[in-house]
Coordinates of C-alpha atoms (C1' of nucleotides) in Angstrom, one line a residue:
Chain A
M981 CA 6.1 19.3 -24.7
G982 CA 5.5 17.3 -21.8
K983 CA 3.6 18.7 -18.9
L984 CA 4.9 19.2 -15.3
R985 CA 1.4 18.1 -14.0
E986 CA -0.5 15.6 -14.9
P987 CA -4.0 16.3 -15.1
L988 CA -5.9 14.5 -12.4
K989 CA -9.3 15.1 -13.9
D990 CA -9.0 12.1 -16.3
M991 CA -8.9 9.2 -14.3
A992 CA -9.5 7.0 -17.8
N993 CA -5.9 7.9 -18.2
C994 CA -4.5 6.7 -15.1
G995 CA -3.8 3.1 -13.7
L996 CA -4.1 4.1 -10.1
P997 CA -7.9 4.3 -9.6
A998 CA -8.1 1.0 -11.5
A999 CA -5.4 -0.6 -9.3
L1000 CA -7.2 0.7 -6.2
E1001 CA -10.6 -0.4 -7.4
V1002 CA -9.0 -3.9 -7.2
M1003 CA -6.7 -3.7 -4.1
G1004 CA -7.9 -0.7 -2.1
E1005 CA -10.4 -2.3 0.2
R1006 CA -9.1 -3.3 3.6
W1007 CA -7.5 -6.7 3.7
S1008 CA -6.9 -7.3 0.2
F1009 CA -3.2 -6.5 0.2
M1010 CA -2.9 -8.9 3.2
I1011 CA -4.8 -11.4 1.5
L1012 CA -2.3 -11.2 -1.3
R1013 CA 0.6 -11.2 0.8
A1014 CA -1.1 -14.6 2.5
A1015 CA -1.4 -15.9 -1.1
F1016 CA 2.7 -15.2 -2.1
N1017 CA 3.4 -16.9 1.0
G1018 CA 1.6 -20.1 -0.2
L1019 CA -2.1 -20.0 1.7
I1020 CA -4.5 -21.4 -0.7
H1021 CA -7.3 -22.6 1.3
F1022 CA -10.5 -20.3 2.8
E1023 CA -9.5 -21.6 6.3
E1024 CA -5.7 -20.9 6.3
F1025 CA -6.6 -17.4 5.2
S1026 CA -9.3 -17.0 7.9
S1027 CA -7.2 -18.1 10.5
E1028 CA -3.7 -16.8 9.7
L1029 CA -5.3 -13.4 9.0
G1030 CA -7.7 -13.5 11.7
I1031 CA -10.3 -11.9 9.5
A1032 CA -14.0 -12.3 9.9
R1033 CA -15.5 -15.1 7.4
N1034 CA -17.9 -12.9 5.5
I1035 CA -15.2 -10.1 4.9
L1036 CA -12.9 -12.6 3.9
S1037 CA -15.5 -14.4 1.8
N1038 CA -16.2 -11.0 0.1
R1039 CA -12.7 -10.2 -0.5
L1040 CA -11.6 -13.6 -2.0
T1041 CA -14.5 -13.4 -4.6
K1042 CA -13.7 -9.9 -5.6
L1043 CA -10.1 -11.0 -5.8
V1044 CA -11.5 -13.9 -7.9
D1045 CA -13.8 -11.5 -10.2
H1046 CA -10.9 -9.2 -10.9
G1047 CA -8.4 -12.1 -12.0
V1048 CA -6.1 -11.6 -9.2
L1049 CA -6.9 -14.9 -7.6
E1050 CA -8.2 -18.3 -9.3
R1051 CA -10.8 -20.2 -7.7
T1052 CA -10.7 -24.1 -8.3
P1053 CA -12.4 -26.7 -6.3
C1054 CA -9.9 -29.1 -4.9
A1055 CA -10.2 -32.6 -6.8
A1056 CA -8.6 -34.6 -3.6
D1057 CA -11.2 -33.2 -1.1
R1058 CA -14.3 -31.8 -2.5
R1059 CA -15.1 -30.1 0.4
K1060 CA -11.7 -27.8 -0.3
V1061 CA -11.4 -25.0 -2.7
E1062 CA -8.1 -23.5 -3.8
Y1063 CA -7.6 -20.0 -4.4
R1064 CA -4.0 -19.3 -6.2
L1065 CA -2.5 -16.0 -7.7
T1066 CA -2.8 -16.1 -11.3
E1067 CA -0.1 -14.2 -13.4
K1068 CA -2.1 -10.9 -13.0
G1069 CA -2.2 -11.3 -9.1
A1070 CA 1.6 -12.3 -9.3
S1071 CA 2.5 -9.2 -11.0
L1072 CA 1.5 -7.2 -7.8
L1073 CA 4.7 -8.6 -6.1
P1074 CA 6.7 -5.5 -7.0
A1075 CA 3.9 -3.3 -5.5
M1076 CA 3.6 -5.1 -2.6
L1077 CA 7.1 -5.4 -1.8
A1078 CA 7.8 -1.7 -2.5
L1079 CA 4.7 -1.0 0.0
R1080 CA 6.3 -3.3 2.5
Q1081 CA 9.5 -2.1 2.1
W1082 CA 8.7 1.4 3.1
G1083 CA 6.4 0.2 5.9
A1084 CA 9.5 -1.5 7.4
K1085 CA 11.8 1.5 6.8
Y1086 CA 9.5 4.1 8.2
G1087 CA 7.2 1.9 10.4
G1088 CA 9.6 1.1 13.5
I1089 CA 10.8 -2.2 12.4
V1090 CA 14.6 -1.8 13.2
D1091 CA 16.0 -5.5 13.2
P1092 CA 13.5 -7.9 11.6
E1093 CA 14.1 -11.4 12.2
L1094 CA 13.3 -12.5 8.7
I1095 CA 14.8 -10.9 5.9
L1096 CA 13.7 -11.7 2.0
V1097 CA 16.6 -12.6 0.0
D1098 CA 17.7 -14.0 -3.3
A1099 CA 17.4 -17.8 -3.2
R1100 CA 20.4 -18.0 -5.4
D1101 CA 22.9 -16.5 -3.0
G1102 CA 21.1 -15.9 0.1
K1103 CA 21.7 -12.1 0.0
P1104 CA 19.0 -9.5 0.8
I1105 CA 17.4 -8.3 -2.1
A1106 CA 17.7 -4.5 -3.3
P1107 CA 15.3 -1.7 -2.1
I1108 CA 12.8 -1.2 -4.9
T1109 CA 13.4 2.0 -7.2
I1110 CA 12.6 3.6 -10.2
R1111 CA 14.4 3.1 -13.2
A1112 CA 15.1 5.1 -16.5
G1113 CA 14.9 3.0 -19.8
D1114 CA 18.4 2.5 -19.7
D1115 CA 18.5 1.2 -16.1
R1116 CA 19.8 4.4 -14.3
E1117 CA 18.0 4.9 -10.9
I1118 CA 16.0 7.9 -10.9
G1119 CA 14.0 9.9 -8.4
W1120 CA 10.6 12.0 -8.1
H1121 CA 12.3 15.4 -9.8
D1122 CA 13.7 13.4 -12.9
L1123 CA 9.9 12.5 -13.7
A1124 CA 7.9 14.2 -16.5
W1125 CA 4.8 13.8 -18.2
M1126 CA 4.8 13.6 -21.9
H1127 CA 2.2 13.3 -24.7
R1128 CA 2.3 9.9 -26.6
D1129 CA 3.1 11.9 -29.9
E1130 CA 6.2 13.5 -28.7
L1131 CA 7.9 10.7 -26.9
G1132 CA 11.8 11.1 -27.3
K1133 CA 11.8 14.9 -27.2
K1134 CA 14.2 16.0 -24.4
K1135 CA 12.4 18.5 -22.3
P1136 CA 14.1 22.1 -22.1
D1137 CA 16.0 22.4 -18.9
C1138 CA 14.8 25.7 -18.3
C1139 CA 11.0 24.5 -17.1
Chain B
M552 CA 18.1 -22.2 6.8
G553 CA 15.6 -20.0 5.1
K554 CA 12.1 -20.5 5.6
L555 CA 9.8 -21.0 2.7
R556 CA 6.7 -19.4 4.2
E557 CA 7.1 -16.4 6.5
P558 CA 5.2 -16.8 9.7
L559 CA 2.0 -14.4 9.1
K560 CA 1.4 -14.2 12.8
D561 CA 4.2 -11.8 13.9
M562 CA 3.2 -8.8 12.2
A563 CA 5.5 -7.1 14.1
N564 CA 8.0 -8.5 11.6
C565 CA 6.3 -7.2 8.7
G566 CA 6.4 -3.8 7.1
L567 CA 2.9 -4.4 5.0
P568 CA 0.4 -3.9 8.2
A569 CA 2.5 -0.9 9.2
A570 CA 2.6 0.7 5.6
L571 CA -1.3 -0.1 5.3
E572 CA -2.0 1.4 8.6
V573 CA -0.8 4.6 6.8
M574 CA -1.8 4.5 3.3
G575 CA -4.5 1.6 3.5
E576 CA -7.7 3.9 3.8
R577 CA -9.7 5.2 0.8
W578 CA -8.2 8.2 -0.7
S579 CA -4.8 8.0 0.8
F580 CA -3.1 7.0 -2.3
M581 CA -5.1 9.6 -4.4
I582 CA -3.9 12.4 -2.3
L583 CA -0.4 11.0 -2.4
R584 CA -0.7 11.0 -5.9
A585 CA -2.1 14.5 -6.1
A586 CA 0.8 15.6 -3.8
F587 CA 3.4 14.0 -6.3
N588 CA 1.3 16.2 -8.9
G589 CA 2.1 19.5 -7.2
L590 CA -1.0 20.1 -5.2
I591 CA -0.3 21.7 -1.9
H592 CA -4.0 23.3 -0.7
F593 CA -6.8 22.1 0.9
E594 CA -8.9 23.5 -2.0
E595 CA -6.8 21.9 -4.7
F596 CA -7.1 18.6 -3.1
S597 CA -10.9 18.9 -2.7
S598 CA -11.6 20.1 -6.1
E599 CA -9.4 18.0 -8.3
L600 CA -10.1 14.6 -6.2
G601 CA -13.8 15.6 -5.6
I602 CA -13.6 14.0 -2.1
A603 CA -15.9 15.3 0.5
R604 CA -14.2 18.0 2.8
N605 CA -14.6 16.1 6.1
I606 CA -13.0 13.0 4.7
L607 CA -10.3 15.1 3.0
S608 CA -9.7 16.8 6.1
N609 CA -9.5 13.6 8.3
R610 CA -7.1 11.8 5.6
L611 CA -4.7 15.0 5.5
T612 CA -4.5 15.2 9.4
K613 CA -3.8 11.6 9.5
L614 CA -0.9 11.5 6.5
V615 CA 0.5 14.6 8.6
D616 CA 0.1 12.7 11.8
H617 CA 2.0 9.8 10.3
G618 CA 4.9 12.0 8.5
V619 CA 4.0 11.6 5.0
L620 CA 2.8 15.3 4.5
E621 CA 3.9 18.4 6.3
R622 CA 1.7 21.1 7.1
T623 CA 2.7 24.4 7.2
P624 CA 0.8 27.8 7.4
C625 CA 1.2 29.8 4.2
A626 CA 3.4 33.1 5.2
A627 CA 1.9 34.9 2.3
D628 CA -1.7 34.4 2.5
R629 CA -2.4 33.3 6.1
R630 CA -5.9 31.8 5.1
K631 CA -3.9 29.1 2.9
V632 CA -2.2 26.0 4.1
E633 CA 0.3 24.2 2.5
Y634 CA 0.4 20.1 2.5
R635 CA 3.8 19.1 1.3
L636 CA 5.5 15.6 0.8
T637 CA 8.2 14.7 3.5
E638 CA 11.2 12.4 2.7
K639 CA 8.8 9.8 4.0
G640 CA 6.2 10.7 1.9
A641 CA 8.4 10.9 -1.2
S642 CA 9.8 7.5 -0.5
L643 CA 6.1 6.0 -1.4
L644 CA 7.0 6.9 -5.2
P645 CA 8.2 3.4 -5.9
A646 CA 5.2 2.0 -4.1
M647 CA 2.7 4.2 -5.9
L648 CA 4.1 3.7 -9.5
A649 CA 4.5 0.1 -9.0
L650 CA 0.7 0.1 -8.0
R651 CA -0.1 2.4 -10.7
Q652 CA 1.8 0.7 -13.7
W653 CA 0.0 -2.6 -12.7
G654 CA -3.6 -0.8 -12.4
A655 CA -2.4 0.5 -16.3
K656 CA -1.5 -2.7 -17.6
Y657 CA -4.2 -4.9 -16.6
G658 CA -6.9 -2.1 -16.0
G659 CA -7.5 -1.9 -19.5
I660 CA -5.5 1.2 -20.1
V661 CA -4.5 0.6 -23.7
D662 CA -2.9 3.8 -25.5
P663 CA -2.4 6.3 -22.4
E664 CA -2.4 9.7 -23.6
L665 CA 0.3 10.9 -21.2
I666 CA 3.4 8.8 -20.3
L667 CA 5.7 9.1 -17.6
V668 CA 9.3 9.6 -18.6
D669 CA 12.8 10.2 -17.7
A670 CA 13.0 14.2 -18.1
R671 CA 16.7 14.0 -19.1
D672 CA 16.2 12.0 -22.3
G673 CA 12.2 11.9 -22.7
K674 CA 12.2 8.1 -22.7
P675 CA 9.6 6.1 -20.9
I676 CA 10.7 4.8 -17.4
A677 CA 11.2 1.2 -17.1
P678 CA 8.5 -1.2 -15.2
I679 CA 9.3 -1.4 -11.7
T680 CA 11.0 -4.7 -10.7
I681 CA 12.5 -6.9 -8.0
R682 CA 16.2 -6.9 -8.0
A683 CA 19.0 -8.7 -6.0
G684 CA 21.8 -6.9 -4.6
D685 CA 23.8 -7.4 -7.6
D686 CA 21.1 -5.6 -9.7
R687 CA 19.8 -8.8 -11.6
E688 CA 16.1 -9.0 -12.0
I689 CA 14.4 -11.7 -9.9
G690 CA 10.9 -13.0 -9.7
W691 CA 8.4 -14.6 -7.2
H692 CA 10.2 -18.1 -7.0
D693 CA 13.6 -16.7 -6.5
L694 CA 12.5 -15.1 -3.1
A695 CA 13.2 -16.8 0.2
W696 CA 13.1 -15.9 3.8
M697 CA 16.1 -15.9 5.8
H698 CA 16.7 -15.5 9.6
R699 CA 18.9 -12.7 10.2
D700 CA 21.8 -14.8 11.8
E701 CA 22.6 -16.6 8.8
L702 CA 22.5 -14.3 5.9
G703 CA 24.6 -15.3 2.9
K704 CA 24.2 -19.2 3.1
K705 CA 22.7 -20.3 0.0
K706 CA 19.7 -22.5 0.2
P707 CA 20.1 -25.8 -0.8
D708 CA 18.4 -26.4 -3.8
C709 CA 16.5 -29.4 -2.7
C710 CA 13.9 -27.8 -0.7
Chain C
dT518 C1' -17.4 47.8 5.2
dC519 C1' -19.1 43.9 2.3
dT520 C1' -17.9 40.1 -0.2
dA521 C1' -15.2 36.3 -1.5
dT522 C1' -11.8 32.9 -0.2
dA523 C1' -9.4 29.1 2.5
dG524 C1' -9.7 25.5 5.5
dG525 C1' -12.0 23.5 8.2
dT526 C1' -16.7 21.2 11.8
dA527 C1' -21.2 19.3 12.5
dG528 C1' -25.4 16.6 11.7
dC529 C1' -27.3 12.7 9.7
dG530 C1' -28.7 9.3 6.4
dA531 C1' -26.2 5.4 3.7
dT532 C1' -22.7 2.0 3.1
dT533 C1' -19.4 -1.2 4.9
dC534 C1' -17.3 -3.8 8.8
dG535 C1' -16.9 -7.5 11.8
dA536 C1' -18.5 -10.8 15.7
dA537 C1' -21.2 -14.6 16.1
dA538 C1' -24.5 -17.9 14.8
dC539 C1' -26.2 -20.7 11.4
dC540 C1' -26.0 -23.8 7.1
dC541 C1' -25.0 -27.7 4.3
dA542 C1' -21.7 -31.0 1.4
dT543 C1' -18.2 -33.6 2.1
dT544 C1' -15.0 -36.4 4.7
dT545 C1' -13.5 -39.1 9.0
dT546 C1' -14.4 -41.5 12.9
dT547 C1' -16.7 -45.2 15.6
Chain D
dA705 C1' -24.1 -47.0 8.6
dA706 C1' -24.2 -43.6 12.2
dA707 C1' -22.3 -39.7 14.5
dA708 C1' -19.0 -36.2 14.4
dA709 C1' -15.8 -33.1 12.7
dT710 C1' -14.4 -30.3 8.6
dG711 C1' -14.6 -26.8 4.9
dG712 C1' -16.7 -23.3 2.8
dG713 C1' -19.7 -20.4 2.8
dT714 C1' -24.5 -17.4 4.2
dT715 C1' -27.1 -14.5 7.5
dT716 C1' -28.0 -10.9 11.3
dC717 C1' -27.5 -7.2 13.4
dG718 C1' -25.1 -3.6 16.1
dA719 C1' -20.6 -0.6 15.4
dA720 C1' -18.0 2.3 12.6
dT721 C1' -17.1 4.7 8.6
dC722 C1' -18.2 7.3 4.4
dG723 C1' -19.9 11.2 2.0
dC724 C1' -23.1 15.1 1.4
dT725 C1' -24.7 19.5 2.6
dA726 C1' -25.0 23.0 5.5
dC727 C1' -22.5 25.6 8.6
dC728 C1' -18.4 28.5 11.1
dT729 C1' -14.3 31.1 11.4
dA730 C1' -10.2 34.0 10.0
dT731 C1' -8.1 36.6 6.8
dA732 C1' -8.1 38.9 2.1
dG733 C1' -9.4 41.7 -1.6
dA734 C1' -12.6 45.7 -3.4

DNA sequence: TCTATAGGTAGCGATTCGAAACCCATTTTT
DNA sequence: AAAAATGGGTTTCGAATCGCTACCTATAGA
């Protein structure tokens, strides 16, 4: 039967510490955001983010080490370097947008000038939600933990 | 017309710095996770997370100050205090799960013992995705920024 | 009363951050 | 070709933060 509480002890089983290991430091998410916005060069990140060069250098190499960004020397101008999102890095978009939507909703951003839209129809994207396997939106109290051996067994309603 | 790049300069317009202001420090997300798992008392957070007491105290008061948690003295035992998620705090669930799914996928968690399921049918929840207003799943390259005045105008395909 | 529990603070060394200066290879300008 | 500017860093060093341990106070239980 599924447990109501997840055992916090065994971190080995949880993706959150792993994610925070990579993205949990200061500036990491802002760098990611900048990368999604198309910035690729060191100086671009530096000037747009206003972050100290040593810290930026440190974060960029860490993100590269963890496979979020890919660092390639620029062929055209050999002084330059390109930092591009990998597939792994691009997969952080839902997390980043969810965080961002939350910050916008509760952080006092009432009438944003720019709105993120679907390019195909120019309409705003939906708030990011949690969905069951069949696409129903579900909330916190609809969730349960279940051992991998007993998937599919509906939990009793009682507890 | 929508801009391809979001101006990073005006942070006032972006929810991400606001979100990171609240949740960007070390342990904040782990505390949130613990709260989602039903922990409510200081000693519970302390022992389960293994975090130093002064840091924990600092984070909890910060989360309370920002309205993520609500601190109420426990009526039954006046030594105790309860930290509970507010609606604002509970709204972080999609962001936390997205981050967590990402960490699990890429962080080498191959065969998790416990799986997050929909309590109604015992089936695993879906990966968190980005959706257009009409519920289509969309990806990074389908996104564009549009000024609030010109919503609904489809962008030309050319640029 | 005596002890244990809950929720913190205080002190202090270790780590990390951040501003500024410096460095060196590669363009670009003159 | 020489001089200057650019790109991507590293070094240094003071300031802030982290984290461990010890301590404190109010309440509850034995």
